[in-house]
PDB file of C-alpha atoms in Angstrom:
ATOM      1  CA  UNK A   1      23.938  58.317 -14.865  1.00 70.00           C
ATOM      2  CA  UNK A   2      26.343  61.263 -15.308  1.00 84.00           C
ATOM      3  CA  UNK A   3      26.430  64.434 -13.231  1.00 89.00           C
ATOM      4  CA  UNK A   4      27.561  67.740 -14.816  1.00 92.00           C
ATOM      5  CA  UNK A   5      29.015  70.410 -12.470  1.00 91.00           C
ATOM      6  CA  UNK A   6      30.870  73.712 -12.852  1.00 93.00           C
ATOM      7  CA  UNK A   7      33.596  74.575 -10.335  1.00 91.00           C
ATOM      8  CA  UNK A   8      34.855  78.144  -9.730  1.00 92.00           C
ATOM      9  CA  UNK A   9      38.117  78.999  -8.007  1.00 92.00           C
ATOM     10  CA  UNK A  10      39.136  82.555  -6.930  1.00 91.00           C
ATOM     11  CA  UNK A  11      42.717  83.719  -6.336  1.00 88.00           C
ATOM     12  CA  UNK A  12      43.766  86.149  -3.562  1.00 89.00           C
ATOM     13  CA  UNK A  13      44.139  88.958  -6.135  1.00 88.00           C
ATOM     14  CA  UNK A  14      40.504  88.538  -7.055  1.00 86.00           C
ATOM     15  CA  UNK A  15      40.988  86.722 -10.287  1.00 90.00           C
ATOM     16  CA  UNK A  16      38.859  83.604 -10.771  1.00 91.00           C
ATOM     17  CA  UNK A  17      38.336  80.782 -13.143  1.00 91.00           C
ATOM     18  CA  UNK A  18      35.414  78.417 -13.781  1.00 92.00           C
ATOM     19  CA  UNK A  19      35.818  74.966 -15.210  1.00 93.00           C
ATOM     20  CA  UNK A  20      33.012  72.490 -16.110  1.00 92.00           C
ATOM     21  CA  UNK A  21      33.291  68.845 -14.958  1.00 90.00           C
ATOM     22  CA  UNK A  22      31.372  65.658 -15.836  1.00 91.00           C
ATOM     23  CA  UNK A  23      31.120  63.031 -13.064  1.00 89.00           C
ATOM     24  CA  UNK A  24      30.216  59.517 -14.198  1.00 89.00           C
ATOM     25  CA  UNK A  25      28.698  56.988 -11.745  1.00 82.00           C
ATOM     26  CA  UNK A  26      30.087  53.484 -12.266  1.00 79.00           C
ATOM     27  CA  UNK A  27      27.501  50.799 -11.481  1.00 77.00           C
ATOM     28  CA  UNK A  28      28.585  48.089  -9.006  1.00 79.00           C
ATOM     29  CA  UNK A  29      26.661  44.781  -8.963  1.00 83.00           C
ATOM     30  CA  UNK A  30      24.720  44.370  -5.727  1.00 87.00           C
ATOM     31  CA  UNK A  31      23.690  41.187  -3.970  1.00 92.00           C
ATOM     32  CA  UNK A  32      20.045  40.048  -4.242  1.00 94.00           C
ATOM     33  CA  UNK A  33      18.088  40.779  -1.074  1.00 95.00           C
ATOM     34  CA  UNK A  34      15.251  38.227  -1.030  1.00 96.00           C
ATOM     35  CA  UNK A  35      14.065  34.894  -2.430  1.00 97.00           C
ATOM     36  CA  UNK A  36      10.290  34.470  -2.571  1.00 97.00           C
ATOM     37  CA  UNK A  37       8.330  31.207  -2.969  1.00 97.00           C
ATOM     38  CA  UNK A  38       4.854  31.310  -4.489  1.00 97.00           C
ATOM     39  CA  UNK A  39       3.845  28.834  -1.777  1.00 95.00           C
ATOM     40  CA  UNK A  40       5.604  26.841   0.919  1.00 96.00           C
ATOM     41  CA  UNK A  41       3.333  23.808   1.336  1.00 95.00           C
ATOM     42  CA  UNK A  42       2.277  20.769  -0.668  1.00 94.00           C
ATOM     43  CA  UNK A  43      -0.510  18.168  -0.184  1.00 93.00           C
ATOM     44  CA  UNK A  44       0.646  14.623   0.444  1.00 93.00           C
ATOM     45  CA  UNK A  45       0.231  11.885  -2.183  1.00 90.00           C
ATOM     46  CA  UNK A  46       0.890  14.170  -5.136  1.00 85.00           C
ATOM     47  CA  UNK A  47       2.517  12.716  -8.236  1.00 82.00           C
ATOM     48  CA  UNK A  48       6.287  12.364  -8.490  1.00 81.00           C
ATOM     49  CA  UNK A  49       8.182  15.354  -9.923  1.00 83.00           C
ATOM     50  CA  UNK A  50       5.346  17.759  -9.213  1.00 86.00           C
ATOM     51  CA  UNK A  51       6.029  21.495  -9.055  1.00 93.00           C
ATOM     52  CA  UNK A  52       5.913  22.634  -5.441  1.00 94.00           C
ATOM     53  CA  UNK A  53       6.227  26.346  -6.212  1.00 96.00           C
ATOM     54  CA  UNK A  54       7.940  28.944  -8.359  1.00 97.00           C
ATOM     55  CA  UNK A  55      10.838  31.100  -7.203  1.00 97.00           C
ATOM     56  CA  UNK A  56      11.442  34.815  -7.640  1.00 96.00           C
ATOM     57  CA  UNK A  57      14.206  37.167  -6.527  1.00 96.00           C
ATOM     58  CA  UNK A  58      14.207  40.688  -5.194  1.00 95.00           C
ATOM     59  CA  UNK A  59      17.231  42.654  -6.411  1.00 93.00           C
ATOM     60  CA  UNK A  60      17.794  46.414  -6.259  1.00 86.00           C
ATOM     61  CA  UNK A  61      18.975  46.296  -9.824  1.00 81.00           C
ATOM     62  CA  UNK A  62      15.883  44.467 -11.017  1.00 81.00           C
ATOM     63  CA  UNK A  63      16.158  41.891 -13.745  1.00 79.00           C
ATOM     64  CA  UNK A  64      14.617  38.472 -14.243  1.00 81.00           C
ATOM     65  CA  UNK A  65      17.618  36.372 -15.209  1.00 88.00           C
ATOM     66  CA  UNK A  66      18.400  34.637 -11.950  1.00 95.00           C
ATOM     67  CA  UNK A  67      19.787  31.167 -11.557  1.00 96.00           C
ATOM     68  CA  UNK A  68      18.463  29.021  -8.722  1.00 98.00           C
ATOM     69  CA  UNK A  69      20.122  26.059  -7.033  1.00 98.00           C
ATOM     70  CA  UNK A  70      19.998  23.901  -3.928  1.00 98.00           C
ATOM     71  CA  UNK A  71      23.166  24.347  -1.889  1.00 98.00           C
ATOM     72  CA  UNK A  72      24.819  22.920   1.187  1.00 97.00           C
ATOM     73  CA  UNK A  73      24.619  24.782   4.435  1.00 96.00           C
ATOM     74  CA  UNK A  74      22.257  25.423   7.290  1.00 94.00           C
ATOM     75  CA  UNK A  75      18.818  23.787   6.801  1.00 95.00           C
ATOM     76  CA  UNK A  76      19.926  21.640   3.814  1.00 96.00           C
ATOM     77  CA  UNK A  77      18.881  18.236   5.237  1.00 97.00           C
ATOM     78  CA  UNK A  78      16.219  17.532   2.584  1.00 97.00           C
ATOM     79  CA  UNK A  79      17.838  19.051  -0.495  1.00 98.00           C
ATOM     80  CA  UNK A  80      18.092  15.630  -2.135  1.00 97.00           C
ATOM     81  CA  UNK A  81      14.293  15.335  -2.209  1.00 96.00           C
ATOM     82  CA  UNK A  82      13.974  18.270  -4.613  1.00 96.00           C
ATOM     83  CA  UNK A  83      15.064  19.416  -8.027  1.00 96.00           C
ATOM     84  CA  UNK A  84      15.048  22.790  -9.785  1.00 97.00           C
ATOM     85  CA  UNK A  85      14.257  23.560 -13.412  1.00 95.00           C
ATOM     86  CA  UNK A  86      14.500  27.232 -14.346  1.00 94.00           C
ATOM     87  CA  UNK A  87      12.546  28.887 -11.535  1.00 96.00           C
ATOM     88  CA  UNK A  88      10.423  25.847 -10.600  1.00 96.00           C
ATOM     89  CA  UNK A  89      11.041  23.837  -7.428  1.00 97.00           C
ATOM     90  CA  UNK A  90      10.127  20.154  -7.902  1.00 96.00           C
ATOM     91  CA  UNK A  91       9.509  17.395  -5.370  1.00 95.00           C
ATOM     92  CA  UNK A  92      11.091  14.272  -6.840  1.00 94.00           C
ATOM     93  CA  UNK A  93       8.974  11.701  -4.965  1.00 92.00           C
ATOM     94  CA  UNK A  94       5.430  11.860  -3.653  1.00 92.00           C
ATOM     95  CA  UNK A  95       5.132  13.298  -0.147  1.00 93.00           C
ATOM     96  CA  UNK A  96       3.686  11.222   2.694  1.00 93.00           C
ATOM     97  CA  UNK A  97       2.534  13.202   5.720  1.00 93.00           C
ATOM     98  CA  UNK A  98       2.533  10.127   7.957  1.00 91.00           C
ATOM     99  CA  UNK A  99       6.251   9.645   7.290  1.00 92.00           C
ATOM    100  CA  UNK A 100       7.436  13.243   6.960  1.00 94.00           C
ATOM    101  CA  UNK A 101       5.549  16.408   7.867  1.00 95.00           C
ATOM    102  CA  UNK A 102       8.013  18.985   6.505  1.00 97.00           C
ATOM    103  CA  UNK A 103      11.116  19.342   4.327  1.00 97.00           C
ATOM    104  CA  UNK A 104      14.031  21.643   5.114  1.00 98.00           C
ATOM    105  CA  UNK A 105      16.026  23.003   2.168  1.00 98.00           C
ATOM    106  CA  UNK A 106      18.561  25.728   1.388  1.00 98.00           C
ATOM    107  CA  UNK A 107      18.195  27.779  -1.806  1.00 98.00           C
ATOM    108  CA  UNK A 108      20.587  30.063  -3.652  1.00 98.00           C
ATOM    109  CA  UNK A 109      19.743  32.720  -6.210  1.00 97.00           C
ATOM    110  CA  UNK A 110      22.528  34.095  -8.418  1.00 96.00           C
ATOM    111  CA  UNK A 111      22.207  37.160 -10.633  1.00 94.00           C
ATOM    112  CA  UNK A 112      23.881  37.639 -13.995  1.00 90.00           C
ATOM    113  CA  UNK A 113      26.763  39.418 -12.313  1.00 89.00           C
ATOM    114  CA  UNK A 114      27.542  36.443 -10.098  1.00 93.00           C
ATOM    115  CA  UNK A 115      26.272  37.944  -6.848  1.00 94.00           C
ATOM    116  CA  UNK A 116      24.188  35.471  -4.862  1.00 96.00           C
ATOM    117  CA  UNK A 117      21.980  35.092  -1.828  1.00 97.00           C
ATOM    118  CA  UNK A 118      21.323  31.923   0.161  1.00 97.00           C
ATOM    119  CA  UNK A 119      18.294  31.401   2.406  1.00 98.00           C
ATOM    120  CA  UNK A 120      16.799  28.447   4.347  1.00 98.00           C
ATOM    121  CA  UNK A 121      13.201  27.358   3.718  1.00 98.00           C
ATOM    122  CA  UNK A 122      10.740  24.870   5.173  1.00 98.00           C
ATOM    123  CA  UNK A 123       8.218  23.165   2.882  1.00 97.00           C
ATOM    124  CA  UNK A 124       5.227  21.907   4.888  1.00 97.00           C
ATOM    125  CA  UNK A 125       3.395  18.702   3.878  1.00 96.00           C
ATOM    126  CA  UNK A 126      -0.385  18.979   4.226  1.00 94.00           C
ATOM    127  CA  UNK A 127      -2.160  15.918   5.575  1.00 93.00           C
ATOM    128  CA  UNK A 128      -4.821  14.488   3.248  1.00 93.00           C
ATOM    129  CA  UNK A 129      -7.406  12.038   4.539  1.00 94.00           C
ATOM    130  CA  UNK A 130      -6.807   8.541   3.160  1.00 93.00           C
ATOM    131  CA  UNK A 131      -9.368   5.754   3.041  1.00 94.00           C
ATOM    132  CA  UNK A 132      -9.208   2.865   5.498  1.00 96.00           C
ATOM    133  CA  UNK A 133      -8.665  -0.618   4.089  1.00 97.00           C
ATOM    134  CA  UNK A 134     -10.451  -3.701   5.439  1.00 96.00           C
ATOM    135  CA  UNK A 135      -8.449  -6.887   5.759  1.00 93.00           C
ATOM    136  CA  UNK A 136     -10.466  -9.570   3.971  1.00 92.00           C
ATOM    137  CA  UNK A 137     -10.707 -12.718   6.079  1.00 92.00           C
ATOM    138  CA  UNK A 138     -12.897 -15.780   6.468  1.00 95.00           C
ATOM    139  CA  UNK A 139     -14.446 -16.894   9.738  1.00 98.00           C
ATOM    140  CA  UNK A 140     -15.844 -20.126  11.171  1.00 97.00           C
ATOM    141  CA  UNK A 141     -18.543 -20.834  13.737  1.00 97.00           C
ATOM    142  CA  UNK A 142     -19.603 -24.251  15.127  1.00 96.00           C
ATOM    143  CA  UNK A 143     -23.303 -24.797  14.514  1.00 94.00           C
ATOM    144  CA  UNK A 144     -24.172 -25.374  18.190  1.00 93.00           C
ATOM    145  CA  UNK A 145     -22.603 -22.109  19.342  1.00 95.00           C
ATOM    146  CA  UNK A 146     -24.828 -20.030  21.651  1.00 94.00           C
ATOM    147  CA  UNK A 147     -25.863 -16.472  20.735  1.00 94.00           C
ATOM    148  CA  UNK A 148     -23.203 -13.770  21.129  1.00 95.00           C
ATOM    149  CA  UNK A 149     -20.346 -16.186  20.492  1.00 97.00           C
ATOM    150  CA  UNK A 150     -17.470 -14.193  18.987  1.00 97.00           C
ATOM    151  CA  UNK A 151     -16.166 -15.261  15.586  1.00 97.00           C
ATOM    152  CA  UNK A 152     -13.206 -12.881  15.769  1.00 97.00           C
ATOM    153  CA  UNK A 153     -12.521  -9.330  14.719  1.00 97.00           C
ATOM    154  CA  UNK A 154     -12.935  -7.644  11.367  1.00 97.00           C
ATOM    155  CA  UNK A 155      -9.880  -5.417  11.104  1.00 96.00           C
ATOM    156  CA  UNK A 156      -9.041  -2.392   9.006  1.00 97.00           C
ATOM    157  CA  UNK A 157      -5.935  -0.261   8.607  1.00 95.00           C
ATOM    158  CA  UNK A 158      -5.875   3.520   8.328  1.00 94.00           C
ATOM    159  CA  UNK A 159      -2.545   5.278   7.854  1.00 92.00           C
ATOM    160  CA  UNK A 160      -3.962   8.577   9.106  1.00 91.00           C
ATOM    161  CA  UNK A 161      -3.356   9.444  12.735  1.00 86.00           C
ATOM    162  CA  UNK A 162      -6.065   9.807  15.368  1.00 86.00           C
ATOM    163  CA  UNK A 163      -8.755   8.259  13.212  1.00 91.00           C
ATOM    164  CA  UNK A 164     -11.740   6.443  14.728  1.00 95.00           C
ATOM    165  CA  UNK A 165     -12.967   3.610  12.527  1.00 97.00           C
ATOM    166  CA  UNK A 166     -16.592   2.499  12.617  1.00 97.00           C
ATOM    167  CA  UNK A 167     -17.860  -0.858  11.308  1.00 98.00           C
ATOM    168  CA  UNK A 168     -21.260  -1.825   9.960  1.00 97.00           C
ATOM    169  CA  UNK A 169     -22.803  -4.935   8.376  1.00 96.00           C
ATOM    170  CA  UNK A 170     -24.487  -3.877   5.133  1.00 95.00           C
ATOM    171  CA  UNK A 171     -26.331  -7.103   4.332  1.00 86.00           C
ATOM    172  CA  UNK A 172     -29.687  -7.389   6.147  1.00 79.00           C
ATOM    173  CA  UNK A 173     -31.150 -10.414   7.932  1.00 81.00           C
ATOM    174  CA  UNK A 174     -27.852 -11.999   8.856  1.00 88.00           C
ATOM    175  CA  UNK A 175     -27.443 -13.966  12.112  1.00 95.00           C
ATOM    176  CA  UNK A 176     -24.395 -11.857  12.951  1.00 96.00           C
ATOM    177  CA  UNK A 177     -23.690  -8.480  14.526  1.00 96.00           C
ATOM    178  CA  UNK A 178     -20.536  -6.383  14.573  1.00 97.00           C
ATOM    179  CA  UNK A 179     -19.343  -3.986  17.246  1.00 97.00           C
ATOM    180  CA  UNK A 180     -19.185  -0.625  15.507  1.00 97.00           C
ATOM    181  CA  UNK A 181     -15.993   0.451  17.305  1.00 96.00           C
ATOM    182  CA  UNK A 182     -14.016  -2.763  17.847  1.00 97.00           C
ATOM    183  CA  UNK A 183     -15.049  -4.765  14.778  1.00 97.00           C
ATOM    184  CA  UNK A 184     -15.872  -7.791  16.951  1.00 98.00           C
ATOM    185  CA  UNK A 185     -18.045 -10.114  14.845  1.00 97.00           C
ATOM    186  CA  UNK A 186     -20.529 -12.136  16.905  1.00 97.00           C
ATOM    187  CA  UNK A 187     -23.336 -14.603  16.403  1.00 96.00           C
ATOM    188  CA  UNK A 188     -26.826 -13.374  17.170  1.00 94.00           C
ATOM    189  CA  UNK A 189     -29.435 -16.100  17.114  1.00 89.00           C
ATOM    190  CA  UNK A 190     -28.505 -19.554  15.849  1.00 93.00           C
ATOM    191  CA  UNK A 191     -26.966 -21.266  12.822  1.00 95.00           C
ATOM    192  CA  UNK A 192     -27.548 -24.782  11.549  1.00 93.00           C
ATOM    193  CA  UNK A 193     -25.067 -26.618   9.339  1.00 92.00           C
ATOM    194  CA  UNK A 194     -27.749 -28.796   7.796  1.00 87.00           C
ATOM    195  CA  UNK A 195     -29.789 -25.736   6.793  1.00 91.00           C
ATOM    196  CA  UNK A 196     -27.063 -23.341   5.642  1.00 94.00           C
ATOM    197  CA  UNK A 197     -23.336 -24.065   5.554  1.00 95.00           C
ATOM    198  CA  UNK A 198     -21.955 -20.713   4.399  1.00 96.00           C
ATOM    199  CA  UNK A 199     -22.770 -17.031   4.747  1.00 96.00           C
ATOM    200  CA  UNK A 200     -21.487 -14.088   2.743  1.00 95.00           C
ATOM    201  CA  UNK A 201     -22.149 -10.470   3.623  1.00 95.00           C
ATOM    202  CA  UNK A 202     -20.635  -7.030   3.154  1.00 96.00           C
ATOM    203  CA  UNK A 203     -19.010  -5.097   5.973  1.00 97.00           C
ATOM    204  CA  UNK A 204     -18.288  -1.379   5.665  1.00 97.00           C
ATOM    205  CA  UNK A 205     -15.732   0.619   7.629  1.00 98.00           C
ATOM    206  CA  UNK A 206     -15.586   4.413   7.591  1.00 97.00           C
ATOM    207  CA  UNK A 207     -13.200   6.886   9.176  1.00 96.00           C
ATOM    208  CA  UNK A 208     -13.788  10.216  10.913  1.00 94.00           C
ATOM    209  CA  UNK A 209     -11.576  12.339   8.673  1.00 91.00           C
ATOM    210  CA  UNK A 210     -12.560  15.003   6.172  1.00 90.00           C
ATOM    211  CA  UNK A 211     -13.932  14.074   3.816  1.00 92.00           C
ATOM    212  CA  UNK A 212     -15.353  10.872   5.314  1.00 95.00           C
ATOM    213  CA  UNK A 213     -13.868   7.877   3.510  1.00 95.00           C
ATOM    214  CA  UNK A 214     -14.822   4.218   3.660  1.00 97.00           C
ATOM    215  CA  UNK A 215     -14.031   0.733   2.417  1.00 97.00           C
ATOM    216  CA  UNK A 216     -16.173  -2.390   2.080  1.00 97.00           C
ATOM    217  CA  UNK A 217     -15.277  -6.069   1.983  1.00 96.00           C
ATOM    218  CA  UNK A 218     -17.135  -9.322   1.410  1.00 96.00           C
ATOM    219  CA  UNK A 219     -16.897 -11.389   4.586  1.00 96.00           C
ATOM    220  CA  UNK A 220     -17.341 -15.168   4.478  1.00 96.00           C
ATOM    221  CA  UNK A 221     -18.458 -17.303   7.414  1.00 97.00           C
ATOM    222  CA  UNK A 222     -18.441 -21.102   7.334  1.00 97.00           C
ATOM    223  CA  UNK A 223     -20.698 -23.043   9.694  1.00 96.00           C
ATOM    224  CA  UNK A 224     -18.924 -26.067  11.145  1.00 95.00           C
ATOM    225  CA  UNK A 225     -20.905 -29.262  11.520  1.00 91.00           C
ATOM    226  CA  UNK A 226     -21.181 -30.692  15.013  1.00 90.00           C
ATOM    227  CA  UNK A 227     -22.543 -33.914  16.445  1.00 89.00           C
ATOM    228  CA  UNK A 228     -26.170 -33.427  17.423  1.00 84.00           C
ATOM    229  CA  UNK A 229     -28.005 -35.721  19.808  1.00 77.00           C
ATOM    230  CA  UNK A 230     -31.272 -36.080  17.940  1.00 77.00           C
ATOM    231  CA  UNK A 231     -30.389 -37.649  14.602  1.00 83.00           C
ATOM    232  CA  UNK A 232     -27.404 -39.017  12.697  1.00 91.00           C
ATOM    233  CA  UNK A 233     -27.006 -37.249   9.333  1.00 91.00           C
ATOM    234  CA  UNK A 234     -26.596 -40.362   7.236  1.00 94.00           C
ATOM    235  CA  UNK A 235     -27.972 -42.086   4.177  1.00 93.00           C
ATOM    236  CA  UNK A 236     -30.733 -44.640   4.733  1.00 92.00           C
ATOM    237  CA  UNK A 237     -30.139 -46.466   1.456  1.00 95.00           C
ATOM    238  CA  UNK A 238     -27.260 -48.465  -0.010  1.00 96.00           C
ATOM    239  CA  UNK A 239     -27.447 -49.700  -3.611  1.00 94.00           C
ATOM    240  CA  UNK A 240     -24.066 -51.313  -4.373  1.00 91.00           C
ATOM    241  CA  UNK A 241     -24.522 -51.709  -8.120  1.00 89.00           C
ATOM    242  CA  UNK A 242     -21.465 -49.737  -9.257  1.00 87.00           C
ATOM    243  CA  UNK A 243     -23.359 -46.766 -10.667  1.00 89.00           C
ATOM    244  CA  UNK A 244     -21.490 -44.342  -8.424  1.00 88.00           C
ATOM    245  CA  UNK A 245     -24.548 -43.451  -6.380  1.00 91.00           C
ATOM    246  CA  UNK A 246     -25.231 -44.853  -2.909  1.00 93.00           C
ATOM    247  CA  UNK A 247     -22.629 -47.573  -3.453  1.00 95.00           C
ATOM    248  CA  UNK A 248     -21.603 -47.286   0.216  1.00 97.00           C
ATOM    249  CA  UNK A 249     -23.267 -46.163   3.428  1.00 97.00           C
ATOM    250  CA  UNK A 250     -22.318 -42.544   4.087  1.00 96.00           C
ATOM    251  CA  UNK A 251     -22.406 -40.345   7.161  1.00 96.00           C
ATOM    252  CA  UNK A 252     -22.229 -36.601   6.545  1.00 92.00           C
ATOM    253  CA  UNK A 253     -18.917 -35.212   7.823  1.00 93.00           C
ATOM    254  CA  UNK A 254     -17.960 -38.661   9.015  1.00 95.00           C
ATOM    255  CA  UNK A 255     -14.674 -37.338  10.435  1.00 94.00           C
ATOM    256  CA  UNK A 256     -16.675 -35.933  13.355  1.00 94.00           C
ATOM    257  CA  UNK A 257     -17.361 -39.516  14.429  1.00 95.00           C
ATOM    258  CA  UNK A 258     -13.789 -40.812  14.486  1.00 95.00           C
ATOM    259  CA  UNK A 259     -14.193 -41.818  18.153  1.00 96.00           C
ATOM    260  CA  UNK A 260     -17.338 -43.837  17.456  1.00 97.00           C
ATOM    261  CA  UNK A 261     -17.531 -47.604  16.995  1.00 97.00           C
ATOM    262  CA  UNK A 262     -19.907 -48.843  14.292  1.00 98.00           C
ATOM    263  CA  UNK A 263     -21.776 -52.149  14.296  1.00 98.00           C
ATOM    264  CA  UNK A 264     -24.207 -53.278  11.568  1.00 98.00           C
ATOM    265  CA  UNK A 265     -26.428 -56.358  11.928  1.00 96.00           C
ATOM    266  CA  UNK A 266     -29.037 -58.028   9.740  1.00 95.00           C
ATOM    267  CA  UNK A 267     -32.666 -58.729  10.546  1.00 90.00           C
ATOM    268  CA  UNK A 268     -31.564 -61.770  12.545  1.00 91.00           C
ATOM    269  CA  UNK A 269     -29.111 -59.706  14.653  1.00 92.00           C
ATOM    270  CA  UNK A 270     -26.157 -61.333  12.910  1.00 95.00           C
ATOM    271  CA  UNK A 271     -23.219 -58.932  12.771  1.00 96.00           C
ATOM    272  CA  UNK A 272     -22.258 -58.165   9.181  1.00 97.00           C
ATOM    273  CA  UNK A 273     -19.894 -55.228   9.777  1.00 97.00           C
ATOM    274  CA  UNK A 274     -17.950 -53.774  12.698  1.00 97.00           C
ATOM    275  CA  UNK A 275     -15.237 -51.180  13.165  1.00 97.00           C
ATOM    276  CA  UNK A 276     -13.917 -49.840  16.484  1.00 96.00           C
ATOM    277  CA  UNK A 277     -13.444 -46.269  15.232  1.00 95.00           C
ATOM    278  CA  UNK A 278     -12.583 -44.044  12.274  1.00 95.00           C
ATOM    279  CA  UNK A 279     -15.322 -45.294   9.991  1.00 97.00           C
ATOM    280  CA  UNK A 280     -14.598 -43.951   6.490  1.00 97.00           C
ATOM    281  CA  UNK A 281     -17.950 -44.306   4.685  1.00 97.00           C
ATOM    282  CA  UNK A 282     -16.797 -47.553   3.094  1.00 96.00           C
ATOM    283  CA  UNK A 283     -19.445 -50.175   4.021  1.00 97.00           C
ATOM    284  CA  UNK A 284     -20.656 -51.542   0.681  1.00 96.00           C
ATOM    285  CA  UNK A 285     -23.096 -54.237   1.887  1.00 96.00           C
ATOM    286  CA  UNK A 286     -20.486 -56.964   1.471  1.00 95.00           C
ATOM    287  CA  UNK A 287     -19.791 -59.684   4.018  1.00 95.00           C
ATOM    288  CA  UNK A 288     -16.713 -61.900   3.719  1.00 92.00           C
ATOM    289  CA  UNK A 289     -16.401 -60.889   0.082  1.00 90.00           C
ATOM    290  CA  UNK A 290     -19.993 -61.710  -0.807  1.00 93.00           C
ATOM    291  CA  UNK A 291     -22.864 -59.338  -1.467  1.00 94.00           C
ATOM    292  CA  UNK A 292     -25.465 -59.271   1.250  1.00 96.00           C
ATOM    293  CA  UNK A 293     -29.054 -59.882   0.222  1.00 96.00           C
ATOM    294  CA  UNK A 294     -31.453 -57.001  -0.176  1.00 96.00           C
ATOM    295  CA  UNK A 295     -33.252 -56.043   2.977  1.00 95.00           C
ATOM    296  CA  UNK A 296     -33.155 -54.009   6.159  1.00 96.00           C
ATOM    297  CA  UNK A 297     -29.961 -53.778   8.242  1.00 97.00           C
ATOM    298  CA  UNK A 298     -29.571 -52.118  11.617  1.00 97.00           C
ATOM    299  CA  UNK A 299     -26.690 -49.988  12.845  1.00 97.00           C
ATOM    300  CA  UNK A 300     -25.428 -48.728  16.186  1.00 97.00           C
ATOM    301  CA  UNK A 301     -22.838 -45.935  16.220  1.00 96.00           C
ATOM    302  CA  UNK A 302     -21.499 -45.596  19.771  1.00 96.00           C
ATOM    303  CA  UNK A 303     -19.083 -43.049  21.273  1.00 95.00           C
ATOM    304  CA  UNK A 304     -16.112 -44.888  22.761  1.00 94.00           C
ATOM    305  CA  UNK A 305     -15.607 -42.166  25.399  1.00 93.00           C
ATOM    306  CA  UNK A 306     -19.027 -41.331  26.824  1.00 92.00           C
ATOM    307  CA  UNK A 307     -21.265 -44.135  25.556  1.00 90.00           C
ATOM    308  CA  UNK A 308     -23.626 -41.889  23.615  1.00 92.00           C
ATOM    309  CA  UNK A 309     -24.972 -43.608  20.544  1.00 93.00           C
ATOM    310  CA  UNK A 310     -27.060 -43.348  17.416  1.00 95.00           C
ATOM    311  CA  UNK A 311     -29.088 -46.203  15.998  1.00 94.00           C
ATOM    312  CA  UNK A 312     -31.185 -46.698  12.926  1.00 95.00           C
ATOM    313  CA  UNK A 313     -31.689 -48.805   9.848  1.00 96.00           C
ATOM    314  CA  UNK A 314     -30.197 -49.069   6.352  1.00 97.00           C
ATOM    315  CA  UNK A 315     -32.068 -50.400   3.342  1.00 97.00           C
ATOM    316  CA  UNK A 316     -29.947 -52.405   0.909  1.00 96.00           C
ATOM    317  CA  UNK A 317     -31.275 -52.586  -2.651  1.00 95.00           C
ATOM    318  CA  UNK A 318     -29.147 -53.657  -5.580  1.00 87.00           C
TER     319      UNK A 318
END
């Protein structure tokens, strides 16, 4: 902008003169005064290279052609986590509130005349509720266990802080209960190996965040066979004819009886088989290399430690 003025000068004798002047204002580039972010927070778990915000500059001279950059200086500790394209500020890797709650950066804006302004900023990471995850495990319970025997704990992991996890068995009519707060899985009632060897049921865990999130897992429980006093779980027939069925006398889960001695006699009480322990389901109705005749044979399976025993008969039919 130019200013036009007229200057008059008067001499002592009264004579005067007026002269017009034109004053021209020369513009001097001024430093920007403010950097503004459209927002200064970002939710966690966003995609890599997501735009955090857009930048703008306040400059007395106006204009829109500003160059932005991340620069060293006070508050620059997290500059490496960001990038700038035109006036967009990008986060290069997804934010994780549980690992880092805020980023500190230092920004510079430079106008077309080379004048610049640097300012520190803090970008806050917003916590987002994340679902808990159940650890899938298998459990075992001996069949003679009394009610409320603990099988162990169903566990879940939640990366969010100060969450309370609550557990629940989804499958009805199961002989198990779970503590809603601790995840302790316990027997309620009884189980019987001979009736049902395995159980499968769904367990759900939910958190207390917003929104409420949950996870479910299929839990497997195996019932372990135990020695019961009333009856020996064994075959009552041996047919050693080589057809692959009933060729030997078998005890269910025979390894449970490794400390038992087995004696088998015929109808005349003549011993035809004996082993002091670790019977392996291998008696094939042979005696000294010869096949025993068809008929009834009697067994006694006796515990070598406490004297408890099972007795019964075996029918041999070829």
